[in-house]
Amino acid sequence: MESLTERLRSLDCCAVSDALDALGLKPAVEGLLPLSARRLVAGRAVTVRLDSKPPDGGSKRHLGTNAVESAGPGDVIVVAHQSRDDCAGWGGVLSTGAKLKAIDGVVIDGAARDIDEAIELDFPIYGRKPIAVTARGRVYETSFNTKIDIVGVDVDPGDYVIADSSGVAFIPAARAEEVIGTAEKIARKEKLMVAELKKGLPITEVMGLDYEKMLGTQ
């Protein structure tokens, strides 16, 4: 039997976003784009929170390193960088360490750097923009593997993440079976619609009211 992660990897962000919408959950977030390798990322979240002030007692380790060390193959590191685009919250050495551990990718609500290195590694980073400016002295890791906020969506450690060129979506772990199952139904229906188009059926018939009902919008 396929795991939920394996099933998620057979989908795309659009189908998952539609499923979240249909179930009354928050759909794909806005503003996070593929910065390096353009391929689908899907897995369970390992979370990091960054802030402009260091934690009480100061930072004990470089930001992101806790996540890289603890994440397993196929996990996705999710970084709450408070939507900052003036300095990087992820960089090349972290990408190399993550790639060596077979981590599936990184989603960061903010800027990242060393993008050329990530491209050479075929390591996907989804974020707001590339920037060369260092985090040093500007941003600090204040928590690791705790609940974080990514563009208004609460993300807990172990939640499911999917990202592709269309966007990034988060699935609460407790609703994963329901969301993924709904997304699979949507994906199957859309494949049938494409097949009907290729057979010559008019698009006005293929994309009728039934399409909106399928997405739970009418």
C-alpha positions as a LaTeX table, in Angstrom:
\begin{tabular}{lrrr}
\hline
Residue & $x$ (\AA) & $y$ (\AA) & $z$ (\AA) \\
\hline
Met1 & 0.00 & 0.00 & 0.00 \\
Glu2 & 1.30 & 3.44 & $-0.94$ \\
Ser3 & 2.08 & 5.85 & 1.87 \\
Leu4 & 0.40 & 9.25 & 2.02 \\
Thr5 & 3.66 & 10.86 & 0.92 \\
Glu6 & 3.90 & 8.59 & $-2.12$ \\
Arg7 & 0.31 & 9.39 & $-3.03$ \\
Leu8 & 0.97 & 13.10 & $-2.58$ \\
Arg9 & 3.93 & 12.90 & $-4.96$ \\
Ser10 & 1.63 & 11.61 & $-7.71$ \\
Leu11 & $-0.44$ & 14.82 & $-7.51$ \\
Asp12 & 0.23 & 18.48 & $-8.21$ \\
Cys13 & $-0.26$ & 21.61 & $-6.13$ \\
Cys14 & $-3.36$ & 22.69 & $-8.07$ \\
Ala15 & $-5.28$ & 19.49 & $-7.31$ \\
Val16 & $-4.27$ & 19.69 & $-3.65$ \\
Ser17 & $-5.23$ & 23.37 & $-3.43$ \\
Asp18 & $-8.62$ & 22.58 & $-4.97$ \\
Ala19 & $-9.12$ & 19.78 & $-2.45$ \\
Leu20 & $-8.22$ & 22.06 & 0.46 \\
Asp21 & $-10.70$ & 24.62 & $-0.89$ \\
Ala22 & $-13.45$ & 22.03 & $-1.24$ \\
Leu23 & $-12.93$ & 20.89 & 2.36 \\
Gly24 & $-12.97$ & 24.40 & 3.82 \\
Leu25 & $-9.23$ & 24.52 & 4.51 \\
Lys26 & $-6.75$ & 27.17 & 3.42 \\
Pro27 & $-5.65$ & 26.57 & $-0.18$ \\
Ala28 & $-2.22$ & 27.21 & $-1.69$ \\
Val29 & $-0.36$ & 30.21 & $-0.28$ \\
Glu30 & 0.61 & 33.22 & $-2.37$ \\
Gly31 & 4.00 & 34.55 & $-3.36$ \\
Leu32 & 6.29 & 31.51 & $-3.00$ \\
Leu33 & 7.96 & 30.64 & $-6.29$ \\
Pro34 & 10.50 & 28.07 & $-7.50$ \\
Leu35 & 13.94 & 29.67 & $-7.15$ \\
Ser36 & 16.12 & 26.73 & $-8.21$ \\
Ala37 & 15.30 & 23.24 & $-9.48$ \\
Arg38 & 11.88 & 23.27 & $-11.12$ \\
Arg39 & 10.51 & 20.00 & $-9.88$ \\
Leu40 & 7.79 & 18.91 & $-7.54$ \\
Val41 & 8.53 & 18.79 & $-3.83$ \\
Ala42 & 6.33 & 16.73 & $-1.53$ \\
Gly43 & 6.87 & 15.43 & 1.98 \\
Arg44 & 6.47 & 16.10 & 5.66 \\
Ala45 & 7.46 & 19.39 & 7.23 \\
Val46 & 10.44 & 20.03 & 9.47 \\
Thr47 & 9.95 & 23.62 & 10.63 \\
Val48 & 12.28 & 26.54 & 11.40 \\
Arg49 & 11.40 & 30.01 & 12.69 \\
Leu50 & 13.68 & 32.98 & 12.04 \\
Asp51 & 13.49 & 36.40 & 13.70 \\
Ser52 & 15.39 & 39.68 & 13.61 \\
Lys53 & 16.44 & 39.32 & 17.26 \\
Pro54 & 18.34 & 36.37 & 18.73 \\
Pro55 & 16.65 & 34.10 & 21.29 \\
Asp56 & 17.30 & 34.56 & 24.99 \\
Gly57 & 20.80 & 33.32 & 25.69 \\
Gly58 & 21.85 & 33.83 & 22.09 \\
Ser59 & 21.93 & 31.45 & 19.15 \\
Lys60 & 23.73 & 28.18 & 19.84 \\
Arg61 & 23.94 & 26.96 & 16.22 \\
His62 & 23.81 & 28.37 & 12.72 \\
Leu63 & 20.25 & 28.85 & 11.49 \\
Gly64 & 18.80 & 25.87 & 9.66 \\
Thr65 & 21.39 & 23.35 & 10.81 \\
Asn66 & 19.09 & 21.78 & 13.43 \\
Ala67 & 16.54 & 21.10 & 10.70 \\
Val68 & 19.07 & 19.60 & 8.30 \\
Glu69 & 20.45 & 17.31 & 11.00 \\
Ser70 & 17.05 & 16.08 & 12.18 \\
Ala71 & 15.22 & 15.77 & 8.84 \\
Gly72 & 15.04 & 12.42 & 7.11 \\
Pro73 & 14.98 & 11.42 & 3.44 \\
Gly74 & 11.95 & 12.86 & 1.70 \\
Asp75 & 11.21 & 15.49 & 4.36 \\
Val76 & 10.71 & 19.15 & 3.44 \\
Ile77 & 12.28 & 21.94 & 5.49 \\
Val78 & 9.84 & 24.84 & 5.94 \\
Val79 & 11.33 & 28.16 & 7.07 \\
Ala80 & 9.30 & 31.03 & 8.52 \\
His81 & 11.43 & 34.01 & 7.47 \\
Gln82 & 8.62 & 36.50 & 8.13 \\
Ser83 & 8.33 & 37.29 & 4.38 \\
Arg84 & 11.68 & 39.13 & 4.53 \\
Asp85 & 13.26 & 39.89 & 1.19 \\
Asp86 & 16.20 & 42.00 & 2.42 \\
Cys87 & 18.44 & 39.10 & 3.46 \\
Ala88 & 18.69 & 35.36 & 2.92 \\
Gly89 & 17.24 & 32.83 & 5.33 \\
Trp90 & 18.75 & 29.87 & 3.46 \\
Gly91 & 22.06 & 29.37 & 1.64 \\
Gly92 & 24.39 & 27.09 & $-0.25$ \\
Val93 & 26.03 & 25.11 & 2.54 \\
Leu94 & 22.59 & 24.31 & 3.95 \\
Ser95 & 21.42 & 23.21 & 0.49 \\
Thr96 & 24.43 & 20.91 & 0.15 \\
Gly97 & 23.84 & 19.40 & 3.59 \\
Ala98 & 20.15 & 18.88 & 2.81 \\
Lys99 & 20.89 & 17.30 & $-0.57$ \\
Leu100 & 23.34 & 14.86 & 1.01 \\
Lys101 & 20.60 & 13.74 & 3.40 \\
Ala102 & 18.08 & 13.27 & 0.55 \\
Ile103 & 15.82 & 15.99 & 1.93 \\
Asp104 & 13.24 & 16.69 & $-0.76$ \\
Gly105 & 13.47 & 20.48 & $-0.76$ \\
Val106 & 13.01 & 23.75 & 1.13 \\
Val107 & 10.10 & 26.15 & 1.34 \\
Ile108 & 10.99 & 29.55 & 2.79 \\
Asp109 & 8.67 & 32.49 & 3.35 \\
Gly110 & 11.37 & 34.95 & 2.42 \\
Ala111 & 14.54 & 35.25 & 0.35 \\
Ala112 & 17.29 & 32.67 & $-0.18$ \\
Arg113 & 20.78 & 32.80 & $-1.68$ \\
Asp114 & 23.39 & 30.68 & $-3.45$ \\
Ile115 & 20.74 & 29.78 & $-5.98$ \\
Asp116 & 23.27 & 28.71 & $-8.62$ \\
Glu117 & 24.62 & 26.13 & $-6.18$ \\
Ala118 & 21.12 & 24.80 & $-5.56$ \\
Ile119 & 20.54 & 24.54 & $-9.32$ \\
Glu120 & 23.79 & 22.57 & $-9.74$ \\
Leu121 & 22.71 & 20.29 & $-6.90$ \\
Asp122 & 19.23 & 19.86 & $-8.42$ \\
Phe123 & 17.93 & 20.93 & $-5.02$ \\
Pro124 & 14.56 & 22.71 & $-5.03$ \\
Ile125 & 14.07 & 25.93 & $-3.09$ \\
Tyr126 & 10.69 & 27.64 & $-3.07$ \\
Gly127 & 10.69 & 31.18 & $-1.72$ \\
Arg128 & 10.03 & 34.86 & $-2.37$ \\
Lys129 & 13.17 & 35.82 & $-4.28$ \\
Pro130 & 16.91 & 35.25 & $-4.61$ \\
Ile131 & 19.26 & 37.64 & $-2.83$ \\
Ala132 & 22.99 & 37.67 & $-2.11$ \\
Val133 & 22.76 & 39.49 & 1.24 \\
Thr134 & 23.80 & 37.31 & 4.20 \\
Ala135 & 21.64 & 36.54 & 7.22 \\
Arg136 & 24.66 & 37.13 & 9.46 \\
Gly137 & 23.81 & 39.80 & 12.04 \\
Arg138 & 20.37 & 40.28 & 10.53 \\
Val139 & 18.33 & 37.18 & 11.34 \\
Tyr140 & 18.49 & 34.34 & 13.87 \\
Glu141 & 16.85 & 30.97 & 14.41 \\
Thr142 & 14.51 & 31.29 & 17.39 \\
Ser143 & 12.72 & 27.94 & 17.26 \\
Phe144 & 12.93 & 24.59 & 15.54 \\
Asn145 & 10.24 & 21.99 & 14.91 \\
Thr146 & 7.48 & 24.11 & 16.44 \\
Lys147 & 4.28 & 25.54 & 14.95 \\
Ile148 & 5.08 & 28.34 & 12.48 \\
Asp149 & 3.10 & 30.69 & 10.27 \\
Ile150 & 3.68 & 30.67 & 6.52 \\
Val151 & 1.73 & 33.39 & 4.69 \\
Gly152 & $-1.15$ & 33.10 & 7.15 \\
Val153 & $-1.21$ & 29.30 & 7.28 \\
Asp154 & $-0.27$ & 27.46 & 10.47 \\
Val155 & 2.27 & 24.72 & 9.75 \\
Asp156 & 3.08 & 22.09 & 12.38 \\
Pro157 & 6.01 & 19.67 & 12.28 \\
Gly158 & 4.84 & 16.59 & 10.40 \\
Asp159 & 2.26 & 18.39 & 8.28 \\
Tyr160 & 2.37 & 17.59 & 4.57 \\
Val161 & 3.81 & 19.99 & 2.00 \\
Ile162 & 3.53 & 20.07 & $-1.78$ \\
Ala163 & 5.20 & 22.61 & $-4.05$ \\
Asp164 & 5.56 & 22.97 & $-7.80$ \\
Ser165 & 5.69 & 25.75 & $-10.38$ \\
Ser166 & 2.06 & 26.67 & $-9.63$ \\
Gly167 & 2.50 & 27.21 & $-5.90$ \\
Val168 & 2.91 & 25.78 & $-2.41$ \\
Ala169 & 0.24 & 24.15 & $-0.24$ \\
Phe170 & 0.21 & 22.74 & 3.29 \\
Ile171 & $-1.96$ & 19.88 & 4.52 \\
Pro172 & $-2.65$ & 19.41 & 8.24 \\
Ala173 & $-1.45$ & 15.93 & 9.18 \\
Ala174 & $-4.79$ & 15.12 & 10.83 \\
Arg175 & $-6.64$ & 15.81 & 7.55 \\
Ala176 & $-4.07$ & 14.37 & 5.15 \\
Glu177 & $-5.97$ & 11.21 & 4.17 \\
Glu178 & $-9.11$ & 13.23 & 3.45 \\
Val179 & $-7.33$ & 15.98 & 1.51 \\
Ile180 & $-5.17$ & 13.65 & $-0.55$ \\
Gly181 & $-8.13$ & 11.38 & $-1.31$ \\
Thr182 & $-10.17$ & 14.37 & $-2.50$ \\
Ala183 & $-7.25$ & 15.64 & $-4.60$ \\
Glu184 & $-6.92$ & 12.21 & $-6.23$ \\
Lys185 & $-10.59$ & 12.30 & $-7.24$ \\
Ile186 & $-10.13$ & 15.77 & $-8.74$ \\
Ala187 & $-7.00$ & 14.68 & $-10.63$ \\
Arg188 & $-8.75$ & 11.60 & $-12.03$ \\
Lys189 & $-11.69$ & 13.70 & $-13.20$ \\
Glu190 & $-9.41$ & 16.22 & $-14.91$ \\
Lys191 & $-7.54$ & 13.44 & $-16.71$ \\
Leu192 & $-10.86$ & 12.14 & $-18.03$ \\
Met193 & $-11.76$ & 15.64 & $-19.20$ \\
Val194 & $-8.48$ & 15.96 & $-21.10$ \\
Ala195 & $-9.07$ & 12.57 & $-22.70$ \\
Glu196 & $-12.53$ & 13.71 & $-23.82$ \\
Leu197 & $-11.05$ & 16.87 & $-25.33$ \\
Lys198 & $-8.53$ & 14.81 & $-27.27$ \\
Lys199 & $-11.40$ & 12.72 & $-28.62$ \\
Gly200 & $-12.94$ & 15.88 & $-30.06$ \\
Leu201 & $-15.61$ & 16.76 & $-27.50$ \\
Pro202 & $-16.20$ & 20.57 & $-27.38$ \\
Ile203 & $-14.52$ & 22.26 & $-24.43$ \\
Thr204 & $-17.81$ & 23.95 & $-23.50$ \\
Glu205 & $-19.24$ & 20.51 & $-22.83$ \\
Val206 & $-16.16$ & 19.19 & $-21.06$ \\
Met207 & $-15.78$ & 22.21 & $-18.75$ \\
Gly208 & $-19.42$ & 22.64 & $-17.83$ \\
Leu209 & $-21.21$ & 22.94 & $-14.52$ \\
Asp210 & $-19.96$ & 19.51 & $-13.53$ \\
Tyr211 & $-16.41$ & 20.90 & $-13.39$ \\
Glu212 & $-17.40$ & 23.50 & $-10.80$ \\
Lys213 & $-19.28$ & 20.89 & $-8.78$ \\
Met214 & $-16.19$ & 18.70 & $-8.85$ \\
Leu215 & $-14.19$ & 21.48 & $-7.19$ \\
Gly216 & $-16.88$ & 22.03 & $-4.60$ \\
Thr217 & $-17.45$ & 25.61 & $-5.71$ \\
Gln218 & $-21.08$ & 25.20 & $-6.77$ \\
\hline
\end{tabular}
